[in-house]
């Protein structure tokens, strides 16, 4: 944090701290809400990719992140018919996964 404070007066930065989770985020002063959302979604998508099939919720996370990526990528444009098909497919995957896991006993996972 001291390093950030050293440059804070010279460079327009926005700093956010999440001490509980040991996270410090540094943003340029002109970063848009859309860019922040896309950046945060990258972390969620990475978790979905690295967890893979080792966690019962991975498919929910993966497909939700795919839908969100599609929407954010087209935020300033129109969704194409292929985008709608991809979103519809992901929603079906989410529904199927929910059906598989909703009646199972809760399990502890450390993935």
PDB file of N, CA and C in Angstrom:
ATOM      1  N   UNK A   1       0.811  -1.184   0.000  1.00  0.00           N
ATOM      2  CA  UNK A   1       0.000   0.000   0.000  1.00  0.00           C
ATOM      3  C   UNK A   1       0.861   1.256   0.000  1.00  0.00           C
ATOM      4  N   UNK A   2       1.997   1.203   0.676  1.00  0.00           N
ATOM      5  CA  UNK A   2       2.888   2.363   0.702  1.00  0.00           C
ATOM      6  C   UNK A   2       3.381   2.708  -0.696  1.00  0.00           C
ATOM      7  N   UNK A   3       3.649   1.688  -1.499  1.00  0.00           N
ATOM      8  CA  UNK A   3       4.098   1.923  -2.865  1.00  0.00           C
ATOM      9  C   UNK A   3       3.025   2.660  -3.657  1.00  0.00           C
ATOM     10  N   UNK A   4       1.785   2.264  -3.497  1.00  0.00           N
ATOM     11  CA  UNK A   4       0.683   2.931  -4.192  1.00  0.00           C
ATOM     12  C   UNK A   4       0.568   4.377  -3.736  1.00  0.00           C
ATOM     13  N   UNK A   5       0.655   4.610  -2.438  1.00  0.00           N
ATOM     14  CA  UNK A   5       0.539   5.971  -1.903  1.00  0.00           C
ATOM     15  C   UNK A   5       1.664   6.867  -2.414  1.00  0.00           C
ATOM     16  N   UNK A   6       2.832   6.283  -2.622  1.00  0.00           N
ATOM     17  CA  UNK A   6       3.975   7.047  -3.117  1.00  0.00           C
ATOM     18  C   UNK A   6       3.667   7.651  -4.488  1.00  0.00           C
ATOM     19  N   UNK A   7       2.992   6.877  -5.338  1.00  0.00           N
ATOM     20  CA  UNK A   7       2.706   7.331  -6.690  1.00  0.00           C
ATOM     21  C   UNK A   7       1.333   7.970  -6.827  1.00  0.00           C
ATOM     22  N   UNK A   8       0.521   7.851  -5.803  1.00  0.00           N
ATOM     23  CA  UNK A   8      -0.849   8.344  -5.865  1.00  0.00           C
ATOM     24  C   UNK A   8      -0.935   9.824  -6.206  1.00  0.00           C
ATOM     25  N   UNK A   9      -0.030  10.630  -5.708  1.00  0.00           N
ATOM     26  CA  UNK A   9      -0.090  12.069  -5.971  1.00  0.00           C
ATOM     27  C   UNK A   9       0.378  12.417  -7.381  1.00  0.00           C
ATOM     28  N   UNK A  10       1.198  11.582  -7.983  1.00  0.00           N
ATOM     29  CA  UNK A  10       1.732  11.866  -9.312  1.00  0.00           C
ATOM     30  C   UNK A  10       0.898  11.259 -10.441  1.00  0.00           C
ATOM     31  N   UNK A  11       0.250  10.162 -10.155  1.00  0.00           N
ATOM     32  CA  UNK A  11      -0.505   9.441 -11.178  1.00  0.00           C
ATOM     33  C   UNK A  11      -1.945   9.307 -10.700  1.00  0.00           C
ATOM     34  N   UNK A  12      -2.912   9.690 -11.537  1.00  0.00           N
ATOM     35  CA  UNK A  12      -4.306   9.557 -11.107  1.00  0.00           C
ATOM     36  C   UNK A  12      -4.721   8.082 -11.030  1.00  0.00           C
ATOM     37  N   UNK A  13      -4.869   7.598  -9.815  1.00  0.00           N
ATOM     38  CA  UNK A  13      -5.233   6.205  -9.582  1.00  0.00           C
ATOM     39  C   UNK A  13      -6.431   6.134  -8.650  1.00  0.00           C
ATOM     40  N   UNK A  14      -7.176   5.070  -8.795  1.00  0.00           N
ATOM     41  CA  UNK A  14      -8.217   4.758  -7.828  1.00  0.00           C
ATOM     42  C   UNK A  14      -7.822   3.433  -7.202  1.00  0.00           C
ATOM     43  N   UNK A  15      -7.767   3.395  -5.885  1.00  0.00           N
ATOM     44  CA  UNK A  15      -7.335   2.201  -5.163  1.00  0.00           C
ATOM     45  C   UNK A  15      -8.482   1.710  -4.294  1.00  0.00           C
ATOM     46  N   UNK A  16      -8.745   0.410  -4.372  1.00  0.00           N
ATOM     47  CA  UNK A  16      -9.748  -0.219  -3.514  1.00  0.00           C
ATOM     48  C   UNK A  16      -9.083  -1.347  -2.751  1.00  0.00           C
ATOM     49  N   UNK A  17      -9.404  -1.450  -1.482  1.00  0.00           N
ATOM     50  CA  UNK A  17      -8.825  -2.494  -0.634  1.00  0.00           C
ATOM     51  C   UNK A  17      -9.919  -3.431  -0.142  1.00  0.00           C
ATOM     52  N   UNK A  18      -9.599  -4.705  -0.121  1.00  0.00           N
ATOM     53  CA  UNK A  18     -10.439  -5.721   0.518  1.00  0.00           C
ATOM     54  C   UNK A  18      -9.498  -6.483   1.443  1.00  0.00           C
ATOM     55  N   UNK A  19      -9.263  -5.908   2.601  1.00  0.00           N
ATOM     56  CA  UNK A  19      -8.280  -6.440   3.541  1.00  0.00           C
ATOM     57  C   UNK A  19      -8.635  -7.860   3.968  1.00  0.00           C
ATOM     58  N   UNK A  20      -9.913  -8.115   4.174  1.00  0.00           N
ATOM     59  CA  UNK A  20     -10.358  -9.435   4.626  1.00  0.00           C
ATOM     60  C   UNK A  20      -9.906 -10.547   3.677  1.00  0.00           C
ATOM     61  N   UNK A  21      -9.889 -10.245   2.369  1.00  0.00           N
ATOM     62  CA  UNK A  21      -9.497 -11.236   1.369  1.00  0.00           C
ATOM     63  C   UNK A  21      -8.118 -10.984   0.776  1.00  0.00           C
ATOM     64  N   UNK A  22      -7.357 -10.077   1.380  1.00  0.00           N
ATOM     65  CA  UNK A  22      -6.003  -9.755   0.916  1.00  0.00           C
ATOM     66  C   UNK A  22      -5.971  -9.306  -0.543  1.00  0.00           C
ATOM     67  N   UNK A  23      -6.883  -8.407  -0.889  1.00  0.00           N
ATOM     68  CA  UNK A  23      -6.966  -7.925  -2.266  1.00  0.00           C
ATOM     69  C   UNK A  23      -6.823  -6.409  -2.282  1.00  0.00           C
ATOM     70  N   UNK A  24      -5.979  -5.937  -3.182  1.00  0.00           N
ATOM     71  CA  UNK A  24      -5.865  -4.510  -3.463  1.00  0.00           C
ATOM     72  C   UNK A  24      -6.044  -4.353  -4.965  1.00  0.00           C
ATOM     73  N   UNK A  25      -6.962  -3.490  -5.361  1.00  0.00           N
ATOM     74  CA  UNK A  25      -7.208  -3.222  -6.774  1.00  0.00           C
ATOM     75  C   UNK A  25      -6.770  -1.797  -7.072  1.00  0.00           C
ATOM     76  N   UNK A  26      -6.061  -1.648  -8.174  1.00  0.00           N
ATOM     77  CA  UNK A  26      -5.602  -0.333  -8.598  1.00  0.00           C
ATOM     78  C   UNK A  26      -6.162  -0.079  -9.991  1.00  0.00           C
ATOM     79  N   UNK A  27      -6.886   1.021 -10.133  1.00  0.00           N
ATOM     80  CA  UNK A  27      -7.500   1.369 -11.405  1.00  0.00           C
ATOM     81  C   UNK A  27      -7.005   2.733 -11.853  1.00  0.00           C
ATOM     82  N   UNK A  28      -6.895   2.897 -13.159  1.00  0.00           N
ATOM     83  CA  UNK A  28      -6.640   4.224 -13.690  1.00  0.00           C
ATOM     84  C   UNK A  28      -7.847   5.104 -13.409  1.00  0.00           C
ATOM     85  N   UNK A  29      -7.631   6.376 -13.279  1.00  0.00           N
ATOM     86  CA  UNK A  29      -8.705   7.303 -12.905  1.00  0.00           C
ATOM     87  C   UNK A  29      -9.841   7.318 -13.922  1.00  0.00           C
ATOM     88  N   UNK A  30      -9.555   7.013 -15.170  1.00  0.00           N
ATOM     89  CA  UNK A  30     -10.568   7.077 -16.225  1.00  0.00           C
ATOM     90  C   UNK A  30     -11.155   5.717 -16.585  1.00  0.00           C
ATOM     91  N   UNK A  31     -10.940   4.723 -15.755  1.00  0.00           N
ATOM     92  CA  UNK A  31     -11.478   3.394 -16.045  1.00  0.00           C
ATOM     93  C   UNK A  31     -13.003   3.446 -16.000  1.00  0.00           C
ATOM     94  N   UNK A  32     -13.643   2.849 -16.999  1.00  0.00           N
ATOM     95  CA  UNK A  32     -15.102   2.877 -17.075  1.00  0.00           C
ATOM     96  C   UNK A  32     -15.720   1.740 -16.262  1.00  0.00           C
ATOM     97  N   UNK A  33     -16.987   1.870 -15.990  1.00  0.00           N
ATOM     98  CA  UNK A  33     -17.715   0.809 -15.289  1.00  0.00           C
ATOM     99  C   UNK A  33     -17.720  -0.471 -16.113  1.00  0.00           C
ATOM    100  N   UNK A  34     -17.836  -0.331 -17.423  1.00  0.00           N
ATOM    101  CA  UNK A  34     -17.827  -1.496 -18.301  1.00  0.00           C
ATOM    102  C   UNK A  34     -16.483  -2.214 -18.228  1.00  0.00           C
ATOM    103  N   UNK A  35     -15.391  -1.469 -18.283  1.00  0.00           N
ATOM    104  CA  UNK A  35     -14.058  -2.079 -18.201  1.00  0.00           C
ATOM    105  C   UNK A  35     -13.855  -2.759 -16.849  1.00  0.00           C
ATOM    106  N   UNK A  36     -14.346  -2.151 -15.783  1.00  0.00           N
ATOM    107  CA  UNK A  36     -14.236  -2.768 -14.449  1.00  0.00           C
ATOM    108  C   UNK A  36     -15.024  -4.068 -14.392  1.00  0.00           C
ATOM    109  N   UNK A  37     -16.218  -4.060 -14.966  1.00  0.00           N
ATOM    110  CA  UNK A  37     -17.040  -5.269 -14.970  1.00  0.00           C
ATOM    111  C   UNK A  37     -16.349  -6.381 -15.757  1.00  0.00           C
ATOM    112  N   UNK A  38     -15.791  -6.038 -16.916  1.00  0.00           N
ATOM    113  CA  UNK A  38     -15.089  -7.037 -17.720  1.00  0.00           C
ATOM    114  C   UNK A  38     -13.870  -7.575 -16.984  1.00  0.00           C
ATOM    115  N   UNK A  39     -13.154  -6.708 -16.298  1.00  0.00           N
ATOM    116  CA  UNK A  39     -11.977  -7.131 -15.549  1.00  0.00           C
ATOM    117  C   UNK A  39     -12.356  -8.072 -14.411  1.00  0.00           C
ATOM    118  N   UNK A  40     -13.385  -7.745 -13.672  1.00  0.00           N
ATOM    119  CA  UNK A  40     -13.838  -8.604 -12.582  1.00  0.00           C
ATOM    120  C   UNK A  40     -14.352  -9.936 -13.084  1.00  0.00           C
ATOM    121  N   UNK A  41     -15.009  -9.903 -14.230  1.00  0.00           N
ATOM    122  CA  UNK A  41     -15.525 -11.137 -14.815  1.00  0.00           C
ATOM    123  C   UNK A  41     -14.391 -12.066 -15.233  1.00  0.00           C
ATOM    124  N   UNK A  42     -13.260 -11.498 -15.617  1.00  0.00           N
ATOM    125  CA  UNK A  42     -12.103 -12.328 -15.971  1.00  0.00           C
ATOM    126  C   UNK A  42     -11.680 -13.214 -14.804  1.00  0.00           C
ATOM    127  N   UNK A  43     -11.739 -12.687 -13.593  1.00  0.00           N
ATOM    128  CA  UNK A  43     -11.392 -13.485 -12.412  1.00  0.00           C
ATOM    129  C   UNK A  43     -12.388 -14.621 -12.204  1.00  0.00           C
ATOM    130  N   UNK A  44     -13.656 -14.326 -12.391  1.00  0.00           N
ATOM    131  CA  UNK A  44     -14.688 -15.352 -12.242  1.00  0.00           C
ATOM    132  C   UNK A  44     -14.526 -16.441 -13.304  1.00  0.00           C
ATOM    133  N   UNK A  45     -14.260 -16.028 -14.525  1.00  0.00           N
ATOM    134  CA  UNK A  45     -14.074 -16.980 -15.619  1.00  0.00           C
ATOM    135  C   UNK A  45     -12.851 -17.856 -15.363  1.00  0.00           C
ATOM    136  N   UNK A  46     -11.784 -17.268 -14.851  1.00  0.00           N
ATOM    137  CA  UNK A  46     -10.574 -18.033 -14.531  1.00  0.00           C
ATOM    138  C   UNK A  46     -10.868 -19.108 -13.492  1.00  0.00           C
ATOM    139  N   UNK A  47     -11.656 -18.772 -12.483  1.00  0.00           N
ATOM    140  CA  UNK A  47     -12.039 -19.768 -11.481  1.00  0.00           C
ATOM    141  C   UNK A  47     -12.824 -20.900 -12.132  1.00  0.00           C
ATOM    142  N   UNK A  48     -13.740 -20.569 -13.013  1.00  0.00           N
ATOM    143  CA  UNK A  48     -14.524 -21.602 -13.698  1.00  0.00           C
ATOM    144  C   UNK A  48     -13.617 -22.507 -14.529  1.00  0.00           C
ATOM    145  N   UNK A  49     -12.636 -21.930 -15.224  1.00  0.00           N
ATOM    146  CA  UNK A  49     -11.721 -22.724 -16.046  1.00  0.00           C
ATOM    147  C   UNK A  49     -10.813 -23.610 -15.201  1.00  0.00           C
ATOM    148  N   UNK A  50     -10.299 -23.083 -14.099  1.00  0.00           N
ATOM    149  CA  UNK A  50      -9.336 -23.852 -13.311  1.00  0.00           C
ATOM    150  C   UNK A  50      -9.999 -24.891 -12.424  1.00  0.00           C
ATOM    151  N   UNK A  51     -11.229 -24.646 -12.029  1.00  0.00           N
ATOM    152  CA  UNK A  51     -11.942 -25.615 -11.201  1.00  0.00           C
ATOM    153  C   UNK A  51     -12.381 -26.798 -12.033  1.00  0.00           C
ATOM    154  N   UNK A  52     -12.736 -26.538 -13.261  1.00  0.00           N
ATOM    155  CA  UNK A  52     -13.224 -27.548 -14.195  1.00  0.00           C
ATOM    156  C   UNK A  52     -14.290 -28.408 -13.544  1.00  0.00           C
ATOM    157  N   UNK A  53     -14.245 -29.685 -13.789  1.00  0.00           N
ATOM    158  CA  UNK A  53     -15.313 -30.563 -13.318  1.00  0.00           C
ATOM    159  C   UNK A  53     -15.086 -31.081 -11.908  1.00  0.00           C
ATOM    160  N   UNK A  54     -14.134 -30.516 -11.193  1.00  0.00           N
ATOM    161  CA  UNK A  54     -13.828 -30.991  -9.843  1.00  0.00           C
ATOM    162  C   UNK A  54     -14.800 -30.454  -8.803  1.00  0.00           C
ATOM    163  N   UNK A  55     -15.624 -29.518  -9.153  1.00  0.00           N
ATOM    164  CA  UNK A  55     -16.573 -28.926  -8.211  1.00  0.00           C
ATOM    165  C   UNK A  55     -17.980 -29.036  -8.811  1.00  0.00           C
ATOM    166  N   UNK A  56     -18.973 -29.384  -8.004  1.00  0.00           N
ATOM    167  CA  UNK A  56     -20.318 -29.572  -8.562  1.00  0.00           C
ATOM    168  C   UNK A  56     -20.930 -28.296  -9.150  1.00  0.00           C
ATOM    169  N   UNK A  57     -20.428 -27.131  -8.779  1.00  0.00           N
ATOM    170  CA  UNK A  57     -21.000 -25.880  -9.278  1.00  0.00           C
ATOM    171  C   UNK A  57     -20.240 -25.292 -10.460  1.00  0.00           C
ATOM    172  N   UNK A  58     -19.182 -25.959 -10.907  1.00  0.00           N
ATOM    173  CA  UNK A  58     -18.342 -25.372 -11.947  1.00  0.00           C
ATOM    174  C   UNK A  58     -19.138 -25.037 -13.198  1.00  0.00           C
ATOM    175  N   UNK A  59     -20.063 -25.904 -13.595  1.00  0.00           N
ATOM    176  CA  UNK A  59     -20.810 -25.673 -14.833  1.00  0.00           C
ATOM    177  C   UNK A  59     -21.746 -24.466 -14.700  1.00  0.00           C
ATOM    178  N   UNK A  60     -22.270 -24.246 -13.507  1.00  0.00           N
ATOM    179  CA  UNK A  60     -23.080 -23.045 -13.274  1.00  0.00           C
ATOM    180  C   UNK A  60     -22.226 -21.797 -13.451  1.00  0.00           C
ATOM    181  N   UNK A  61     -21.079 -21.797 -12.799  1.00  0.00           N
ATOM    182  CA  UNK A  61     -20.180 -20.649 -12.874  1.00  0.00           C
ATOM    183  C   UNK A  61     -19.690 -20.418 -14.300  1.00  0.00           C
ATOM    184  N   UNK A  62     -19.294 -21.493 -14.961  1.00  0.00           N
ATOM    185  CA  UNK A  62     -18.780 -21.390 -16.324  1.00  0.00           C
ATOM    186  C   UNK A  62     -19.820 -20.785 -17.267  1.00  0.00           C
ATOM    187  N   UNK A  63     -21.023 -21.339 -17.259  1.00  0.00           N
ATOM    188  CA  UNK A  63     -22.043 -20.861 -18.193  1.00  0.00           C
ATOM    189  C   UNK A  63     -22.545 -19.465 -17.849  1.00  0.00           C
ATOM    190  N   UNK A  64     -22.631 -19.153 -16.567  1.00  0.00           N
ATOM    191  CA  UNK A  64     -22.987 -17.777 -16.183  1.00  0.00           C
ATOM    192  C   UNK A  64     -21.928 -16.793 -16.667  1.00  0.00           C
ATOM    193  N   UNK A  65     -20.664 -17.171 -16.533  1.00  0.00           N
ATOM    194  CA  UNK A  65     -19.592 -16.274 -16.977  1.00  0.00           C
ATOM    195  C   UNK A  65     -19.578 -16.143 -18.499  1.00  0.00           C
ATOM    196  N   UNK A  66     -19.908 -17.214 -19.204  1.00  0.00           N
ATOM    197  CA  UNK A  66     -19.976 -17.135 -20.668  1.00  0.00           C
ATOM    198  C   UNK A  66     -21.088 -16.183 -21.109  1.00  0.00           C
ATOM    199  N   UNK A  67     -22.243 -16.278 -20.458  1.00  0.00           N
ATOM    200  CA  UNK A  67     -23.341 -15.361 -20.781  1.00  0.00           C
ATOM    201  C   UNK A  67     -22.918 -13.925 -20.491  1.00  0.00           C
ATOM    202  N   UNK A  68     -22.353 -13.704 -19.319  1.00  0.00           N
ATOM    203  CA  UNK A  68     -21.934 -12.351 -18.944  1.00  0.00           C
ATOM    204  C   UNK A  68     -20.861 -11.818 -19.891  1.00  0.00           C
ATOM    205  N   UNK A  69     -19.913 -12.662 -20.292  1.00  0.00           N
ATOM    206  CA  UNK A  69     -18.887 -12.233 -21.251  1.00  0.00           C
ATOM    207  C   UNK A  69     -19.515 -11.799 -22.565  1.00  0.00           C
ATOM    208  N   UNK A  70     -20.460 -12.579 -23.062  1.00  0.00           N
ATOM    209  CA  UNK A  70     -21.134 -12.240 -24.315  1.00  0.00           C
ATOM    210  C   UNK A  70     -21.851 -10.904 -24.193  1.00  0.00           C
ATOM    211  N   UNK A  71     -22.583 -10.726 -23.109  1.00  0.00           N
ATOM    212  CA  UNK A  71     -23.341  -9.489 -22.909  1.00  0.00           C
ATOM    213  C   UNK A  71     -22.405  -8.283 -22.790  1.00  0.00           C
ATOM    214  N   UNK A  72     -21.342  -8.417 -21.996  1.00  0.00           N
ATOM    215  CA  UNK A  72     -20.421  -7.289 -21.831  1.00  0.00           C
ATOM    216  C   UNK A  72     -19.658  -6.981 -23.115  1.00  0.00           C
ATOM    217  N   UNK A  73     -19.302  -8.019 -23.883  1.00  0.00           N
ATOM    218  CA  UNK A  73     -18.615  -7.787 -25.157  1.00  0.00           C
ATOM    219  C   UNK A  73     -19.492  -7.005 -26.133  1.00  0.00           C
ATOM    220  N   UNK A  74     -20.786  -7.203 -26.043  1.00  0.00           N
ATOM    221  CA  UNK A  74     -21.719  -6.530 -26.962  1.00  0.00           C
ATOM    222  C   UNK A  74     -22.464  -5.375 -26.296  1.00  0.00           C
ATOM    223  N   UNK A  75     -21.982  -4.918 -25.150  1.00  0.00           N
ATOM    224  CA  UNK A  75     -22.666  -3.899 -24.358  1.00  0.00           C
ATOM    225  C   UNK A  75     -23.034  -2.663 -25.182  1.00  0.00           C
ATOM    226  N   UNK A  76     -22.149  -2.267 -26.080  1.00  0.00           N
ATOM    227  CA  UNK A  76     -22.390  -1.054 -26.876  1.00  0.00           C
ATOM    228  C   UNK A  76     -22.908  -1.375 -28.275  1.00  0.00           C
ATOM    229  N   UNK A  77     -23.166  -2.637 -28.547  1.00  0.00           N
ATOM    230  CA  UNK A  77     -23.641  -3.085 -29.852  1.00  0.00           C
ATOM    231  C   UNK A  77     -24.872  -3.960 -29.658  1.00  0.00           C
ATOM    232  N   UNK A  78     -25.299  -4.585 -30.719  1.00  0.00           N
ATOM    233  CA  UNK A  78     -26.445  -5.493 -30.651  1.00  0.00           C
ATOM    234  C   UNK A  78     -25.967  -6.929 -30.563  1.00  0.00           C
ATOM    235  N   UNK A  79     -26.716  -7.736 -29.834  1.00  0.00           N
ATOM    236  CA  UNK A  79     -26.443  -9.173 -29.813  1.00  0.00           C
ATOM    237  C   UNK A  79     -26.858  -9.758 -31.153  1.00  0.00           C
ATOM    238  N   UNK A  80     -26.048 -10.668 -31.676  1.00  0.00           N
ATOM    239  CA  UNK A  80     -26.351 -11.315 -32.951  1.00  0.00           C
ATOM    240  C   UNK A  80     -27.231 -12.536 -32.720  1.00  0.00           C
ATOM    241  N   UNK A  81     -27.727 -13.105 -33.792  1.00  0.00           N
ATOM    242  CA  UNK A  81     -28.534 -14.328 -33.656  1.00  0.00           C
ATOM    243  C   UNK A  81     -27.680 -15.458 -33.082  1.00  0.00           C
ATOM    244  N   UNK A  82     -26.392 -15.503 -33.432  1.00  0.00           N
ATOM    245  CA  UNK A  82     -25.495 -16.510 -32.843  1.00  0.00           C
ATOM    246  C   UNK A  82     -25.311 -16.272 -31.348  1.00  0.00           C
ATOM    247  N   UNK A  83     -25.237 -15.015 -30.941  1.00  0.00           N
ATOM    248  CA  UNK A  83     -25.138 -14.699 -29.515  1.00  0.00           C
ATOM    249  C   UNK A  83     -26.366 -15.213 -28.770  1.00  0.00           C
ATOM    250  N   UNK A  84     -27.549 -14.966 -29.344  1.00  0.00           N
ATOM    251  CA  UNK A  84     -28.777 -15.449 -28.708  1.00  0.00           C
ATOM    252  C   UNK A  84     -28.788 -16.971 -28.609  1.00  0.00           C
ATOM    253  N   UNK A  85     -28.307 -17.636 -29.642  1.00  0.00           N
ATOM    254  CA  UNK A  85     -28.235 -19.105 -29.612  1.00  0.00           C
ATOM    255  C   UNK A  85     -27.268 -19.573 -28.530  1.00  0.00           C
ATOM    256  N   UNK A  86     -26.117 -18.920 -28.440  1.00  0.00           N
ATOM    257  CA  UNK A  86     -25.132 -19.288 -27.414  1.00  0.00           C
ATOM    258  C   UNK A  86     -25.679 -19.062 -26.006  1.00  0.00           C
ATOM    259  N   UNK A  87     -26.366 -17.955 -25.809  1.00  0.00           N
ATOM    260  CA  UNK A  87     -26.954 -17.662 -24.499  1.00  0.00           C
ATOM    261  C   UNK A  87     -28.034 -18.678 -24.171  1.00  0.00           C
ATOM    262  N   UNK A  88     -28.873 -18.993 -25.139  1.00  0.00           N
ATOM    263  CA  UNK A  88     -29.932 -19.984 -24.922  1.00  0.00           C
ATOM    264  C   UNK A  88     -29.334 -21.341 -24.559  1.00  0.00           C
ATOM    265  N   UNK A  89     -28.266 -21.736 -25.259  1.00  0.00           N
ATOM    266  CA  UNK A  89     -27.607 -23.014 -24.957  1.00  0.00           C
ATOM    267  C   UNK A  89     -27.039 -23.003 -23.539  1.00  0.00           C
ATOM    268  N   UNK A  90     -26.394 -21.905 -23.166  1.00  0.00           N
ATOM    269  CA  UNK A  90     -25.819 -21.802 -21.821  1.00  0.00           C
ATOM    270  C   UNK A  90     -26.910 -21.848 -20.752  1.00  0.00           C
ATOM    271  N   UNK A  91     -28.045 -21.214 -21.017  1.00  0.00           N
ATOM    272  CA  UNK A  91     -29.160 -21.264 -20.061  1.00  0.00           C
ATOM    273  C   UNK A  91     -29.683 -22.690 -19.887  1.00  0.00           C
ATOM    274  N   UNK A  92     -29.724 -23.438 -20.977  1.00  0.00           N
ATOM    275  CA  UNK A  92     -30.141 -24.848 -20.883  1.00  0.00           C
ATOM    276  C   UNK A  92     -29.144 -25.651 -20.057  1.00  0.00           C
ATOM    277  N   UNK A  93     -27.860 -25.386 -20.254  1.00  0.00           N
ATOM    278  CA  UNK A  93     -26.825 -26.055 -19.457  1.00  0.00           C
ATOM    279  C   UNK A  93     -26.981 -25.716 -17.972  1.00  0.00           C
ATOM    280  N   UNK A  94     -27.258 -24.464 -17.688  1.00  0.00           N
ATOM    281  CA  UNK A  94     -27.465 -24.045 -16.297  1.00  0.00           C
ATOM    282  C   UNK A  94     -28.655 -24.787 -15.701  1.00  0.00           C
ATOM    283  N   UNK A  95     -29.748 -24.834 -16.441  1.00  0.00           N
ATOM    284  CA  UNK A  95     -30.946 -25.520 -15.947  1.00  0.00           C
ATOM    285  C   UNK A  95     -30.670 -27.007 -15.698  1.00  0.00           C
ATOM    286  N   UNK A  96     -29.981 -27.663 -16.628  1.00  0.00           N
ATOM    287  CA  UNK A  96     -29.657 -29.089 -16.458  1.00  0.00           C
ATOM    288  C   UNK A  96     -28.776 -29.308 -15.234  1.00  0.00           C
ATOM    289  N   UNK A  97     -27.815 -28.449 -15.040  1.00  0.00           N
ATOM    290  CA  UNK A  97     -26.931 -28.578 -13.878  1.00  0.00           C
ATOM    291  C   UNK A  97     -27.706 -28.364 -12.584  1.00  0.00           C
ATOM    292  N   UNK A  98     -28.591 -27.392 -12.572  1.00  0.00           N
ATOM    293  CA  UNK A  98     -29.419 -27.171 -11.381  1.00  0.00           C
ATOM    294  C   UNK A  98     -30.248 -28.403 -11.048  1.00  0.00           C
ATOM    295  N   UNK A  99     -30.805 -29.024 -12.068  1.00  0.00           N
ATOM    296  CA  UNK A  99     -31.602 -30.235 -11.847  1.00  0.00           C
ATOM    297  C   UNK A  99     -30.749 -31.357 -11.259  1.00  0.00           C
ATOM    298  N   UNK A 100     -29.504 -31.454 -11.696  1.00  0.00           N
ATOM    299  CA  UNK A 100     -28.605 -32.504 -11.201  1.00  0.00           C
ATOM    300  C   UNK A 100     -28.217 -32.294  -9.744  1.00  0.00           C
ATOM    301  N   UNK A 101     -28.025 -31.050  -9.350  1.00  0.00           N
ATOM    302  CA  UNK A 101     -27.454 -30.807  -8.020  1.00  0.00           C
ATOM    303  C   UNK A 101     -28.464 -30.391  -6.961  1.00  0.00           C
ATOM    304  N   UNK A 102     -29.668 -29.997  -7.334  1.00  0.00           N
ATOM    305  CA  UNK A 102     -30.558 -29.399  -6.335  1.00  0.00           C
ATOM    306  C   UNK A 102     -31.049 -30.370  -5.269  1.00  0.00           C
ATOM    307  N   UNK A 103     -31.137 -31.649  -5.576  1.00  0.00           N
ATOM    308  CA  UNK A 103     -31.623 -32.610  -4.585  1.00  0.00           C
ATOM    309  C   UNK A 103     -30.515 -33.394  -3.902  1.00  0.00           C
ATOM    310  N   UNK A 104     -29.274 -33.097  -4.247  1.00  0.00           N
ATOM    311  CA  UNK A 104     -28.153 -33.806  -3.626  1.00  0.00           C
ATOM    312  C   UNK A 104     -27.826 -33.197  -2.277  1.00  0.00           C
ATOM    313  N   UNK A 105     -27.231 -34.019  -1.439  1.00  0.00           N
ATOM    314  CA  UNK A 105     -26.784 -33.549  -0.123  1.00  0.00           C
ATOM    315  C   UNK A 105     -25.689 -32.500  -0.307  1.00  0.00           C
ATOM    316  N   UNK A 106     -25.698 -31.449   0.511  1.00  0.00           N
ATOM    317  CA  UNK A 106     -24.609 -30.468   0.438  1.00  0.00           C
ATOM    318  C   UNK A 106     -23.276 -31.124   0.794  1.00  0.00           C
ATOM    319  N   UNK A 107     -22.272 -30.828   0.012  1.00  0.00           N
ATOM    320  CA  UNK A 107     -20.942 -31.394   0.232  1.00  0.00           C
ATOM    321  C   UNK A 107     -19.938 -30.271   0.423  1.00  0.00           C
ATOM    322  N   UNK A 108     -18.930 -30.556   1.223  1.00  0.00           N
ATOM    323  CA  UNK A 108     -17.820 -29.612   1.387  1.00  0.00           C
ATOM    324  C   UNK A 108     -16.843 -29.828   0.234  1.00  0.00           C
ATOM    325  N   UNK A 109     -16.388 -28.739  -0.367  1.00  0.00           N
ATOM    326  CA  UNK A 109     -15.406 -28.823  -1.453  1.00  0.00           C
ATOM    327  C   UNK A 109     -14.308 -27.814  -1.193  1.00  0.00           C
ATOM    328  N   UNK A 110     -13.087 -28.225  -1.458  1.00  0.00           N
ATOM    329  CA  UNK A 110     -11.969 -27.300  -1.289  1.00  0.00           C
ATOM    330  C   UNK A 110     -11.298 -26.980  -2.614  1.00  0.00           C
ATOM    331  N   UNK A 111     -12.011 -27.155  -3.703  1.00  0.00           N
ATOM    332  CA  UNK A 111     -11.476 -26.863  -5.032  1.00  0.00           C
ATOM    333  C   UNK A 111     -11.422 -25.372  -5.260  1.00  0.00           C
TER     334      UNK A 111
END
